[in-house]
Short mmCIF file of C-alpha atoms in Angstrom, two decimals:
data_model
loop_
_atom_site.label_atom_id
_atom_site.label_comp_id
_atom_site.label_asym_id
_atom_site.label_seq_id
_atom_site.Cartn_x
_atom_site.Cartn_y
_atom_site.Cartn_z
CA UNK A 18 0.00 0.00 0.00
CA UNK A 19 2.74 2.61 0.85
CA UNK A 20 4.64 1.66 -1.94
CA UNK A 21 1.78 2.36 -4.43
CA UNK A 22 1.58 5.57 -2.75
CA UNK A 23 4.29 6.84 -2.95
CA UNK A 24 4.32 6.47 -7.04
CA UNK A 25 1.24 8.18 -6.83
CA UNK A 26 2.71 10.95 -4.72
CA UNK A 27 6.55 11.65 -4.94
CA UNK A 28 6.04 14.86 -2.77
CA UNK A 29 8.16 15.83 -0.20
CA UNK A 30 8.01 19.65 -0.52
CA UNK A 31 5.94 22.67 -1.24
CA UNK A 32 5.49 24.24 -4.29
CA UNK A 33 5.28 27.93 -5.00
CA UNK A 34 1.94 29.96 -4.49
CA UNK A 35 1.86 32.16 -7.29
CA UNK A 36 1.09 29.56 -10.32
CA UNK A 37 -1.50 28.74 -8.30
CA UNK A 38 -3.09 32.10 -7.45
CA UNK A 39 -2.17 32.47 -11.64
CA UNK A 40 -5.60 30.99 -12.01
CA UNK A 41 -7.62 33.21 -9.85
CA UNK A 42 -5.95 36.40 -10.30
CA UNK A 43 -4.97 37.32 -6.66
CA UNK A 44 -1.61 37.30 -5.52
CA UNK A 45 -0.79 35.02 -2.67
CA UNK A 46 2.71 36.15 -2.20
CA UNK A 47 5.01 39.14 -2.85
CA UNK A 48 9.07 38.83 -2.39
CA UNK A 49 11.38 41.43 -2.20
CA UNK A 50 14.67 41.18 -0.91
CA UNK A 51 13.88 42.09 2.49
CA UNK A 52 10.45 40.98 2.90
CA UNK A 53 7.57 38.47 1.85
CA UNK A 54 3.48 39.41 2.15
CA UNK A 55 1.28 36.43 2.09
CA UNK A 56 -2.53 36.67 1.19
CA UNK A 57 -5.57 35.19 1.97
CA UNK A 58 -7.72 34.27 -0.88
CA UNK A 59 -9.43 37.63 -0.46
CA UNK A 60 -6.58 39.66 -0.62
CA UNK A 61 -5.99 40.28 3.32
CA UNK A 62 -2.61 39.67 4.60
CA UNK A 63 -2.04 36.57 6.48
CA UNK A 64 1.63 37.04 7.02
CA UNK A 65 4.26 38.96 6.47
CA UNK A 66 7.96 37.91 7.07
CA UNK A 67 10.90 40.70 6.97
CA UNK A 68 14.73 39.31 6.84
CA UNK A 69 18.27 41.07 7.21
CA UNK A 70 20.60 40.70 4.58
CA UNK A 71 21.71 37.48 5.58
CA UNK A 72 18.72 36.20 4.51
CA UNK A 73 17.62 35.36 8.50
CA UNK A 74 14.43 35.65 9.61
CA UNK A 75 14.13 39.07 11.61
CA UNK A 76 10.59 39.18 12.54
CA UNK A 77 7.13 37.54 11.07
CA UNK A 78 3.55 39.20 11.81
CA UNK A 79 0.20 36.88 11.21
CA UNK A 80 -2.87 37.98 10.40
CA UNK A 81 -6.71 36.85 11.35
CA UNK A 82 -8.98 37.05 8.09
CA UNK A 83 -10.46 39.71 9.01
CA UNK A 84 -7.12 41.93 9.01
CA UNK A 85 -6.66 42.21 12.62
CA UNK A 86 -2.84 41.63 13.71
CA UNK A 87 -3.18 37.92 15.52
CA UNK A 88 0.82 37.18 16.14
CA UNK A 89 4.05 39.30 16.03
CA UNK A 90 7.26 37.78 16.86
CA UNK A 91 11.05 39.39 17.40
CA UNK A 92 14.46 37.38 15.95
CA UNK A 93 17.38 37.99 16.35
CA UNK A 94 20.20 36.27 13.62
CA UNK A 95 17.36 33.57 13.16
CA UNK A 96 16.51 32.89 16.45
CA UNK A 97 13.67 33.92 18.32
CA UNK A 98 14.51 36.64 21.11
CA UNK A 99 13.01 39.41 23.57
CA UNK A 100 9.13 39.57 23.59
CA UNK A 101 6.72 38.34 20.96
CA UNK A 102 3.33 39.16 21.42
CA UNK A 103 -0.59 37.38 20.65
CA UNK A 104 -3.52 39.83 20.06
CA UNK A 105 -7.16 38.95 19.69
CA UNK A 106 -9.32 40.54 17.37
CA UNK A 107 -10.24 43.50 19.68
CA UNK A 108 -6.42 44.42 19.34
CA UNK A 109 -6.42 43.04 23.84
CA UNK A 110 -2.84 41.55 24.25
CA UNK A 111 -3.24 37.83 25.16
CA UNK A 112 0.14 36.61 25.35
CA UNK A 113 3.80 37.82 25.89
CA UNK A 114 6.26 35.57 25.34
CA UNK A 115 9.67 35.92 26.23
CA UNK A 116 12.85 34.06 24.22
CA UNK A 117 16.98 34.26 24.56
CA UNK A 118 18.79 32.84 21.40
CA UNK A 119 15.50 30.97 20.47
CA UNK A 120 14.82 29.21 23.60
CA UNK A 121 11.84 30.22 25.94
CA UNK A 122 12.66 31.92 29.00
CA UNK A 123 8.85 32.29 30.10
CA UNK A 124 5.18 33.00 28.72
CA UNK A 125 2.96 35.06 30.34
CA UNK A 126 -1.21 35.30 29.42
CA UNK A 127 -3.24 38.45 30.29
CA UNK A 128 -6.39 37.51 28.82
CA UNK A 129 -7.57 33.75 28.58
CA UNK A 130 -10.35 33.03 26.13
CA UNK A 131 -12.89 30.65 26.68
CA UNK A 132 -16.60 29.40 26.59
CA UNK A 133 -18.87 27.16 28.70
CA UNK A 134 -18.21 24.61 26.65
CA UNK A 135 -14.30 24.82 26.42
CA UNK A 136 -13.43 26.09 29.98
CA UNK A 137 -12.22 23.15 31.44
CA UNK A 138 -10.15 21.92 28.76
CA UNK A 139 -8.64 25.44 28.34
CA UNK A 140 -7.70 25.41 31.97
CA UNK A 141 -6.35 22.26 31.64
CA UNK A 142 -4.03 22.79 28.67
CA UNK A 143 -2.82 26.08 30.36
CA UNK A 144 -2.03 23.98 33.28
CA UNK A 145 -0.36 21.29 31.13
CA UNK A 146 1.24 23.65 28.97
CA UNK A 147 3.36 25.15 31.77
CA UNK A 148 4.54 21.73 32.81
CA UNK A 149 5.47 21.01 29.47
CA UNK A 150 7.67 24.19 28.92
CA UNK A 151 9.21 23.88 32.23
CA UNK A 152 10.23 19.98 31.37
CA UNK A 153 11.28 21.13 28.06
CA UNK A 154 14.20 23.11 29.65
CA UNK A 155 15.21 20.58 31.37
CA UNK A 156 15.18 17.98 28.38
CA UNK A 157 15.19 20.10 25.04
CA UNK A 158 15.01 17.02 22.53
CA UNK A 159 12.33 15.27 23.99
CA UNK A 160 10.33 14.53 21.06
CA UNK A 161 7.35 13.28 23.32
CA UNK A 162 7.14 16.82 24.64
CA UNK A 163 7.62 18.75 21.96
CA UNK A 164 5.14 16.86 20.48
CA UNK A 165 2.42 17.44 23.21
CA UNK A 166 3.87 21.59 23.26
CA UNK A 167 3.13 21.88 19.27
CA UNK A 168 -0.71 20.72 19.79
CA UNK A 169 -1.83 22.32 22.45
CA UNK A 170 -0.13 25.50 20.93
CA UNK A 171 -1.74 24.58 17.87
CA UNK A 172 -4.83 24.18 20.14
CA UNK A 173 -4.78 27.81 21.60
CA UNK A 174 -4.28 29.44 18.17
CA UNK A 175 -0.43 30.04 18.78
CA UNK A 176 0.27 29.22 14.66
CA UNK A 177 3.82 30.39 14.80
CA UNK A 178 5.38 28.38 17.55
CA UNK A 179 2.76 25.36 17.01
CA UNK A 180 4.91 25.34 13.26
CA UNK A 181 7.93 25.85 14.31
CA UNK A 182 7.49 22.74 16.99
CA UNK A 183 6.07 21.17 14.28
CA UNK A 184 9.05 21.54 11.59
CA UNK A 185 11.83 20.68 14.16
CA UNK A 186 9.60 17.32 14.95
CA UNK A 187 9.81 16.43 10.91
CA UNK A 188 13.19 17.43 11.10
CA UNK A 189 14.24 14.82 14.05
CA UNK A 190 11.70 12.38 12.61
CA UNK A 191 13.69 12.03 9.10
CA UNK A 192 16.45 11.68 11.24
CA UNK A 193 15.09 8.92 13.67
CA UNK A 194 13.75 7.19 10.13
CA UNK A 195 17.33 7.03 8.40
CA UNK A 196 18.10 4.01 11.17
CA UNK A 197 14.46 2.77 12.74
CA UNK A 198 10.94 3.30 12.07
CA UNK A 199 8.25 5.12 14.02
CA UNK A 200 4.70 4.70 14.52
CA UNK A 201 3.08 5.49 11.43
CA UNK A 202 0.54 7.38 13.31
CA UNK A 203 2.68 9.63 15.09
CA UNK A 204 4.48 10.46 12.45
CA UNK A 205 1.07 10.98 10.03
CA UNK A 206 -0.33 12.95 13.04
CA UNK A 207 2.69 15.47 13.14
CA UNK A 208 2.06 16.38 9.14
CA UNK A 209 -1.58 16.32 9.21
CA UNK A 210 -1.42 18.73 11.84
CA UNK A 211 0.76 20.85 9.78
CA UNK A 212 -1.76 20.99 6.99
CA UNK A 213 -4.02 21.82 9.20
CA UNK A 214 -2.45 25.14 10.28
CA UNK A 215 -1.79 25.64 6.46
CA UNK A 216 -5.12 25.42 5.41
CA UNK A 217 -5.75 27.96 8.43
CA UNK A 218 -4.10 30.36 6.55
CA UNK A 219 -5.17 29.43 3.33
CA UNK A 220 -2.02 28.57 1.99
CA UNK A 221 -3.06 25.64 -0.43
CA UNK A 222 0.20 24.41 -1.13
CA UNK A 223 1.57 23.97 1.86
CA UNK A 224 -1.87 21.86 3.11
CA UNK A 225 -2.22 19.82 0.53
CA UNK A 226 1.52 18.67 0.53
CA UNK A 227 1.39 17.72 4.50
CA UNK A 228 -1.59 15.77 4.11
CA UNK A 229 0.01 13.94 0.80
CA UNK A 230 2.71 13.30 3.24
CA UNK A 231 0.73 12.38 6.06
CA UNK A 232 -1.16 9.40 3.68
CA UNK A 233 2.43 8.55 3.06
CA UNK A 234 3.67 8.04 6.83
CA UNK A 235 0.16 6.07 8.10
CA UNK A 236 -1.51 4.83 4.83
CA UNK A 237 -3.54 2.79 6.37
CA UNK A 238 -5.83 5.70 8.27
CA UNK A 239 -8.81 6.36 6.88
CA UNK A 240 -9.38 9.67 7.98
CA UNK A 241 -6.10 10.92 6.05
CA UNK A 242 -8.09 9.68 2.76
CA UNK A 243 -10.77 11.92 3.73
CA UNK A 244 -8.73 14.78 4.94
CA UNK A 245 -7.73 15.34 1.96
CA UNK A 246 -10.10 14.82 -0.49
CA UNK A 247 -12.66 17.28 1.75
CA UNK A 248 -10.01 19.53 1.47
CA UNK A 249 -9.87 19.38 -1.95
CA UNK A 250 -13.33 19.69 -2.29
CA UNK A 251 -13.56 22.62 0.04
CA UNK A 252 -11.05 24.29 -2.25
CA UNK A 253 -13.34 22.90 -5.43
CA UNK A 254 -10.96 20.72 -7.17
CA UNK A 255 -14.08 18.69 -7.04
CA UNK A 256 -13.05 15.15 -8.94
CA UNK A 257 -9.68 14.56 -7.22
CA UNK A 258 -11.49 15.15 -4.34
CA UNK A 259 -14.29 12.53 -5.11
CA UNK A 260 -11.22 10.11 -6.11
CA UNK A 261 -9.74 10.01 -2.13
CA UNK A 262 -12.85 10.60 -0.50
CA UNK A 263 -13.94 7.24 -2.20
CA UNK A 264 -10.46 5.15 -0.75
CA UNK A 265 -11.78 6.76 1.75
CA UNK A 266 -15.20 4.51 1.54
CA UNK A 267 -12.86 1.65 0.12
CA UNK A 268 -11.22 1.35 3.29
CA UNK A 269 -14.28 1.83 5.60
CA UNK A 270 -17.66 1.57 3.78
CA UNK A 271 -20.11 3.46 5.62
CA UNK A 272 -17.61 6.40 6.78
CA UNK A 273 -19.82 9.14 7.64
CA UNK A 274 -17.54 12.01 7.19
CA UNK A 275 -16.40 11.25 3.38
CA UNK A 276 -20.22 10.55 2.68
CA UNK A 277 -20.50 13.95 3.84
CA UNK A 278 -17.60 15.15 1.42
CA UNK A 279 -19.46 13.56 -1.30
CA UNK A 280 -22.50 14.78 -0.77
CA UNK A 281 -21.09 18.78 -1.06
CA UNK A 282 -19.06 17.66 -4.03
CA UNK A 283 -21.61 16.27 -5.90
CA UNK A 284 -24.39 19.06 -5.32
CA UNK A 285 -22.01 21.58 -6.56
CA UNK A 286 -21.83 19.40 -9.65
CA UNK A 287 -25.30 19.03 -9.79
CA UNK A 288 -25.69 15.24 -9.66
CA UNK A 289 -27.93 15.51 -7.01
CA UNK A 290 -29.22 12.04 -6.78
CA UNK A 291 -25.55 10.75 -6.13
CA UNK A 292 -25.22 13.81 -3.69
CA UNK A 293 -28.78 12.83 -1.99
CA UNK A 294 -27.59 8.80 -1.54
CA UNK A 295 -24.53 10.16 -0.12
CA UNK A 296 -26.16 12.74 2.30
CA UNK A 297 -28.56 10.36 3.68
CA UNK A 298 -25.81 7.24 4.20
CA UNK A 299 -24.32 10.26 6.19
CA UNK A 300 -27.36 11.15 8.22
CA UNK A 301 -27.49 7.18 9.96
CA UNK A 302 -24.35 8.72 12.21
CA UNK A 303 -25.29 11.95 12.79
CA UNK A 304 -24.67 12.00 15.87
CA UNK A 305 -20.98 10.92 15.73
CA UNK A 306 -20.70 13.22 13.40
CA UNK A 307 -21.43 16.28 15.39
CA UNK A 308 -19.60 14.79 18.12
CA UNK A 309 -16.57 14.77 16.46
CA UNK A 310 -16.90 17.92 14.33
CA UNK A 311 -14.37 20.73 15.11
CA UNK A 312 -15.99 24.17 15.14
CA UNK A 313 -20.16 24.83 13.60
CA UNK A 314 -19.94 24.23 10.09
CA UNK A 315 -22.03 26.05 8.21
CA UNK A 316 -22.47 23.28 5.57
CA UNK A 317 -24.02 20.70 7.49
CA UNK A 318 -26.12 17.76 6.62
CA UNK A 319 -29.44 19.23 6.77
CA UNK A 320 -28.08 22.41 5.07
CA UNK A 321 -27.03 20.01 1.79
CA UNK A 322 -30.02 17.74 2.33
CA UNK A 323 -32.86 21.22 2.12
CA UNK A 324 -31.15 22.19 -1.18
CA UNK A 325 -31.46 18.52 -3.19
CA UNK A 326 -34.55 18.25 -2.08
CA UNK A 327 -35.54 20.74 -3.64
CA UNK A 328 -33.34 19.92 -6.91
CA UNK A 329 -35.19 16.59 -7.22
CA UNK A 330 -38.64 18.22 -6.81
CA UNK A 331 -39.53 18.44 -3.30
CA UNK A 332 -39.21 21.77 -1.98
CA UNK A 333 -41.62 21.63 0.89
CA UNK A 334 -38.66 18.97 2.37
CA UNK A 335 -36.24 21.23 1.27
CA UNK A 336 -37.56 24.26 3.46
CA UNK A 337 -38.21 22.27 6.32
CA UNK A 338 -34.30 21.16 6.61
CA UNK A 339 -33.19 24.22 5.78
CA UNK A 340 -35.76 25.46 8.71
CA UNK A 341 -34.22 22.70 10.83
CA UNK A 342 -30.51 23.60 10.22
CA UNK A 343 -31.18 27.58 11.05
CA UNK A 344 -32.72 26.79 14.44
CA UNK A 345 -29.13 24.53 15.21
CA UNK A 346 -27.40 27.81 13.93
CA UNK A 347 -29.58 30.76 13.32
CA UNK A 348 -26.55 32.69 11.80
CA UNK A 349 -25.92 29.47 9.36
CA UNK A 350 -25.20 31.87 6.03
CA UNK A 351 -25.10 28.55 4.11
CA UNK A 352 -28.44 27.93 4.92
CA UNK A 353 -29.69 31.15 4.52
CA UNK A 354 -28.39 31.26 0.85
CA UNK A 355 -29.67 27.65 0.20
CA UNK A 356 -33.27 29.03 1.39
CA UNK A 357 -32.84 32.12 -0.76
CA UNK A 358 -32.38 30.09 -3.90
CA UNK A 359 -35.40 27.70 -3.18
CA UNK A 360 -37.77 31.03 -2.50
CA UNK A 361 -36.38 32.58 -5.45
CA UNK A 362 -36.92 29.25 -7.85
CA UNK A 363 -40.23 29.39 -6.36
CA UNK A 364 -40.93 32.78 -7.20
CA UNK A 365 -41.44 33.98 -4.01
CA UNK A 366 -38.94 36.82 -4.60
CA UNK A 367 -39.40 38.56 -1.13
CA UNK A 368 -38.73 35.94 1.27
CA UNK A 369 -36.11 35.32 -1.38
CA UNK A 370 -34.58 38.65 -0.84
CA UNK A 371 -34.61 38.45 2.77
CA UNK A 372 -32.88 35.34 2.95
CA UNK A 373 -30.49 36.16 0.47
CA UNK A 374 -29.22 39.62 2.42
CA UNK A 375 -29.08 38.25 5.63
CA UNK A 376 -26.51 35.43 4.12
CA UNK A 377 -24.57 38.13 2.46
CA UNK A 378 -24.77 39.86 5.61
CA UNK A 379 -23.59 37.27 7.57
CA UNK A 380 -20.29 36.74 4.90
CA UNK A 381 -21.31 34.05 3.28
CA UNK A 382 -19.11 34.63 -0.03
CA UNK A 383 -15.92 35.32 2.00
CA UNK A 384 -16.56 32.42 4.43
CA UNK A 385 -17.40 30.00 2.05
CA UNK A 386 -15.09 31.73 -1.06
CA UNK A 387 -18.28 31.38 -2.88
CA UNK A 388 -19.71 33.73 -5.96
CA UNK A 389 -22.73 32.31 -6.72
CA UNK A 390 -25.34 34.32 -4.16
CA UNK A 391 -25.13 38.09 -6.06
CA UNK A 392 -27.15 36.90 -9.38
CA UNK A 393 -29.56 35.76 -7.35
CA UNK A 394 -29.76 38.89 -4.79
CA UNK A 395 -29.98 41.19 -8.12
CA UNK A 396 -32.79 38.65 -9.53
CA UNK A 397 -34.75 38.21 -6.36
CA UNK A 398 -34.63 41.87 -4.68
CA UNK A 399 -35.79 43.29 -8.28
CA UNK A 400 -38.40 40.84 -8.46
CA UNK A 401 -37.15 39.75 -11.97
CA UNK A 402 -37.83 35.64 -12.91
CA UNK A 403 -34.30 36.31 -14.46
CA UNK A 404 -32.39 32.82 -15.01
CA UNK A 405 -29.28 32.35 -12.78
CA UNK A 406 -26.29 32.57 -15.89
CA UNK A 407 -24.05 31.21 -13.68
CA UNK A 408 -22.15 28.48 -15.60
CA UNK A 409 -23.10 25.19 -14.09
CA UNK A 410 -19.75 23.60 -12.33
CA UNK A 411 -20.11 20.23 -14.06
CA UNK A 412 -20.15 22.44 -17.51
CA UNK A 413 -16.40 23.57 -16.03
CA UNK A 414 -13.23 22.36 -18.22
CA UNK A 415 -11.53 19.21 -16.09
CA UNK A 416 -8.59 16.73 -16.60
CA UNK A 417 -9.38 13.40 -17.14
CA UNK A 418 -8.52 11.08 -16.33
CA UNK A 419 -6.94 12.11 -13.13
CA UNK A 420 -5.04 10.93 -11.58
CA UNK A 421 -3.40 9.39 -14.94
CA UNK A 422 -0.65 7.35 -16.05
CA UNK A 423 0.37 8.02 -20.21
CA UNK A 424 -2.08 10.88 -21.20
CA UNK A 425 -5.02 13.53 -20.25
CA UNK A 426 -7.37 15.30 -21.55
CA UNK A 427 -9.00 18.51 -21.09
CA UNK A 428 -12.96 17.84 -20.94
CA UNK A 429 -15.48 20.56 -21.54
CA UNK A 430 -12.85 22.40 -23.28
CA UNK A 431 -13.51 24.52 -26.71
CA UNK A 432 -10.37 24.52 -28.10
CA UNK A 433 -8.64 21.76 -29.22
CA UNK A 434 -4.85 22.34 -30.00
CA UNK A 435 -3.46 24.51 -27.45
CA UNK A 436 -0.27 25.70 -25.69
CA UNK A 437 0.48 23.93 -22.46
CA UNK A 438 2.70 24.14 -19.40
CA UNK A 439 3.31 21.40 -17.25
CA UNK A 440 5.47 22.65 -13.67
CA UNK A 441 6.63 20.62 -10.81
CA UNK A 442 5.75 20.86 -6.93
CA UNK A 443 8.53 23.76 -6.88
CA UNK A 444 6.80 25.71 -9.81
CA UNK A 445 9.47 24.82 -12.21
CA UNK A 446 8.93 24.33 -15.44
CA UNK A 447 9.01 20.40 -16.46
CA UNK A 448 7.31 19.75 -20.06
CA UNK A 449 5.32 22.18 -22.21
CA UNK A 450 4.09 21.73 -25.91
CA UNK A 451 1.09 21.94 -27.83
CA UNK A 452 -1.77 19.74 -27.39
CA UNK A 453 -3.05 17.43 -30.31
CA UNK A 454 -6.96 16.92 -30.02
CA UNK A 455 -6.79 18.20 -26.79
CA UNK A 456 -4.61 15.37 -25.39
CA UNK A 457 -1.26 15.89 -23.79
CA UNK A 458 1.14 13.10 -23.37
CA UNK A 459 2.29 12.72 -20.08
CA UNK A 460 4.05 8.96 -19.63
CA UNK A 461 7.57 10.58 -19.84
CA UNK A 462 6.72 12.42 -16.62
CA UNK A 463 7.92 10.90 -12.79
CA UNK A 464 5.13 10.19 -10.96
CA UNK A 465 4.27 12.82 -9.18
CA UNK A 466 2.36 16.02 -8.34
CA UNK A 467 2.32 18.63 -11.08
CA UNK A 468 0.33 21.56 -11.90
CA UNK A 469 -0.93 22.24 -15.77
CA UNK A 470 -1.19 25.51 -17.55
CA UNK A 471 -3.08 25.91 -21.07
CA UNK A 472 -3.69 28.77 -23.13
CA UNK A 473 -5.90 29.70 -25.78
CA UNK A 474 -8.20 32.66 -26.89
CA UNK A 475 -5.81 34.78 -24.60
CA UNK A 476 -7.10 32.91 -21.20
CA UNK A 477 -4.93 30.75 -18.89
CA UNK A 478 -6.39 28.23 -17.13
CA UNK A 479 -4.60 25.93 -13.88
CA UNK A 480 -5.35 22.68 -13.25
CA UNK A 481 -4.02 20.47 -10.34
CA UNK A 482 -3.12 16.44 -12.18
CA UNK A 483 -1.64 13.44 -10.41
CA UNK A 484 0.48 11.14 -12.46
CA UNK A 485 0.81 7.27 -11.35
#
């Protein structure tokens, strides 16, 4: 099994951000030679990074996505030193930290954030936390504790440190793995948490090459199948997605949480009967489900359920579930929008409107990097029957097959002989030509991760391909 992975994914680094953010026009990264801005998908900074001209890190600011300043950290030659700071989003100082030549001399919280629901474990990891760091300095390589320091940090928002905790556990563990192994779930735990953190901060790249590497190091979890293909999904690279959310099934058939995947994947590409079969297999562990859910996604089960009911001709269903998932989460902006489209199909343009404001109110296109709810706010709040133009996302150019082994093609695609870039996980360039008959011949590639550019008509389009 790991072998036949790893042909499938010869990953072991990131790639660049900008090809990607090629395709949707928004820059996820600006260099110069003394600093590098990241971005969030809607243009807010997430981090910035400034370096002397040694090329060592000198200090690194985060970002929350809203703009607010989250982290802000002092180095000195590399090395982490003097006081560092965490900020919520009211600008209150929550942490000071303070480091000598990168180690931590002491951490001190002002403000400790929690709710009803998480004040005992918060407690408990502040506790546990302070233990840790003081048996730290007493045994820096303990990779046990730094192990237990990197997720509660991650735990408590602390991104920065949680990373760096993070990196210098891959670091020892490639070292540990040149002469023994180590449990395949440790070691798939340590990346998957780093994707995690990635995908915090929208950084694509970097999340979807942990979690390839975390399928590497435990293959034989089931959840890492599903981590990623959600991901993917969430991100709307919809039929890669589909392809490890279903070894996802393989491996256990009635998993609830890549039935869920499904379900969203296959609604946004309007097969709603396969999204419906998928939604309800989900629904017979509901429970479980919620149990185990991190956060209140917006995109729940009943939230996906209310809109294909509707698609497949009964609304009345449709508007009760949606009714149903708005009383779990009255500010549900998912639900709100799926409600909005129903009224609006319906022709009921005011409740239509109504619905429709209060999810754009509520962020629903920046929380859900969705652009589908402002057709239907023009058509609905002017009381026009307009038809929604959108193009349908099944209608969308794809690569198939995919993942491949000698060749691809580009499906739902115009033109047939175009120009064509193929680049490696490090955005270099590896192959490039000119399609014949919209087929590109890829068996003299390594297997391997690549990303593929074509041109035509003046417009580039980015696709992400797998080759076995």
């Amino acid at each position: 099994m790991k072998n036949n992975l790893f042909i499938l994914f010869t990953i072991i680094s990131t790639w660049s951000f900008n090809v990607l953010a090629q395709a949707r026009n928004l820059p996820s990264e600006i260099v110069t030679n003394t600093k590098k801005t990241f971005y969030y998908k809607d243009k807010v900074i997430s981090q910035i990074k400034w370096y002397n001209n040694n090329k060592q890190i000198d200090r690194i600011k985060t970002f929350y996505k809203s703009g607010e300043l989250n982290e802000d950290f002092i180095f000195n030659n590399g090395r982490l030193n003097g006081k560092s700071y965490k900020f919520n989003k009211k600008g209150e100082k929550l942490t000071t930290w303070n480091f000598k030549n990168g180690r931590l001399i002491n951490r001190k919280d002002h403000i400790i954030e929690f709710n009803k629901k998480t004040e005992e474990k918060v407690k408990d990891y502040h506790k546990k936390l302070k233990e840790i760091n003081l048996a730290i300095k007493e045994n820096p390589n303990s990779t046990k504790l730094r192990a237990q320091r990197a997720r509660i940090r991650h735990y408590f928002g602390n991104y920065t440190l949680a990373i760096s905790d993070y990196k210098k556990l891959e670091k020892k563990i490639l070292k540990i793995q040149e002469t023994k192994e180590l449990p395949e779930k440790l070691v798939g735990s340590v990346y998957d948490y780093l994707a995690n953190i990635y995908s915090y901060y929208e950084m694509e790249n970097h999340a979807i090459h942990y979690k390839f590497k975390a399928i590497l190091a435990s293959p034989k979890e089931s959840r890492l199948y599903y981590n990623l293909g959600n991901y993917l999904v969430k991100i709307k690279n919809y039929r890669l997605g589909i392809n490890f959310l279903n070894r996802a099934i393989e491996m256990v058939p009635g998993h609830s949480f890549a039935h869920w995947g499904l379900s969203a994947a296959y609604t946004d590409l309007e097969e709603y009967e396969k999204a419906l079969t998928c939604v309800n297999i989900a629904f017979k562990n509901e429970a479980n489900l919620y149990k185990r859910v991190m956060g209140n996604p917006e995109r729940d089960l009943r939230t996906i359920r209310g809109l294909l009911h509707h698609k497949l001709g009964a609304s009345d269903k449709g508007i009760l579930d949606l009714e149903e998932a708005l009383k779990i989460n009255q500010e549900n902006s998912f639900a709100l929008r799926n409600l909005g489209v129903i009224y609006h199909d319906m022709g009921a343009f005011k409740n239509s409107c109504t619905y429709l404001k209060k999810a754009k109110l509520l962020g629903y296109e920046k929380t859900h990097d969705r652009h589908d709810l402002q057709s239907y706010l023009d058509s609905s709040c002017s009381n026009l029957n307009n038809e929604n133009q959108s193009v349908k996302r099944s209608e969308l150019p794809y690569v198939y097959p995919n993942p491949a082994i000698d060749k691809i093609s580009i499906k739902n695609y115009n033109t047939k002989n175009f120009n064509y870039s193929i680049y490696d996980f490090e955005s270099k360039l590896v192959h490039s030509g000119k399609s014949k008959n919209k087929s590109i011949e890829i068996s003299n590639l390594p297997s391997g991760f690549y990303i593929l550019k074509v041109e035509a008509n003046e417009k580039v389009r980015t696709f992400k391909i797998v080759k076995e």
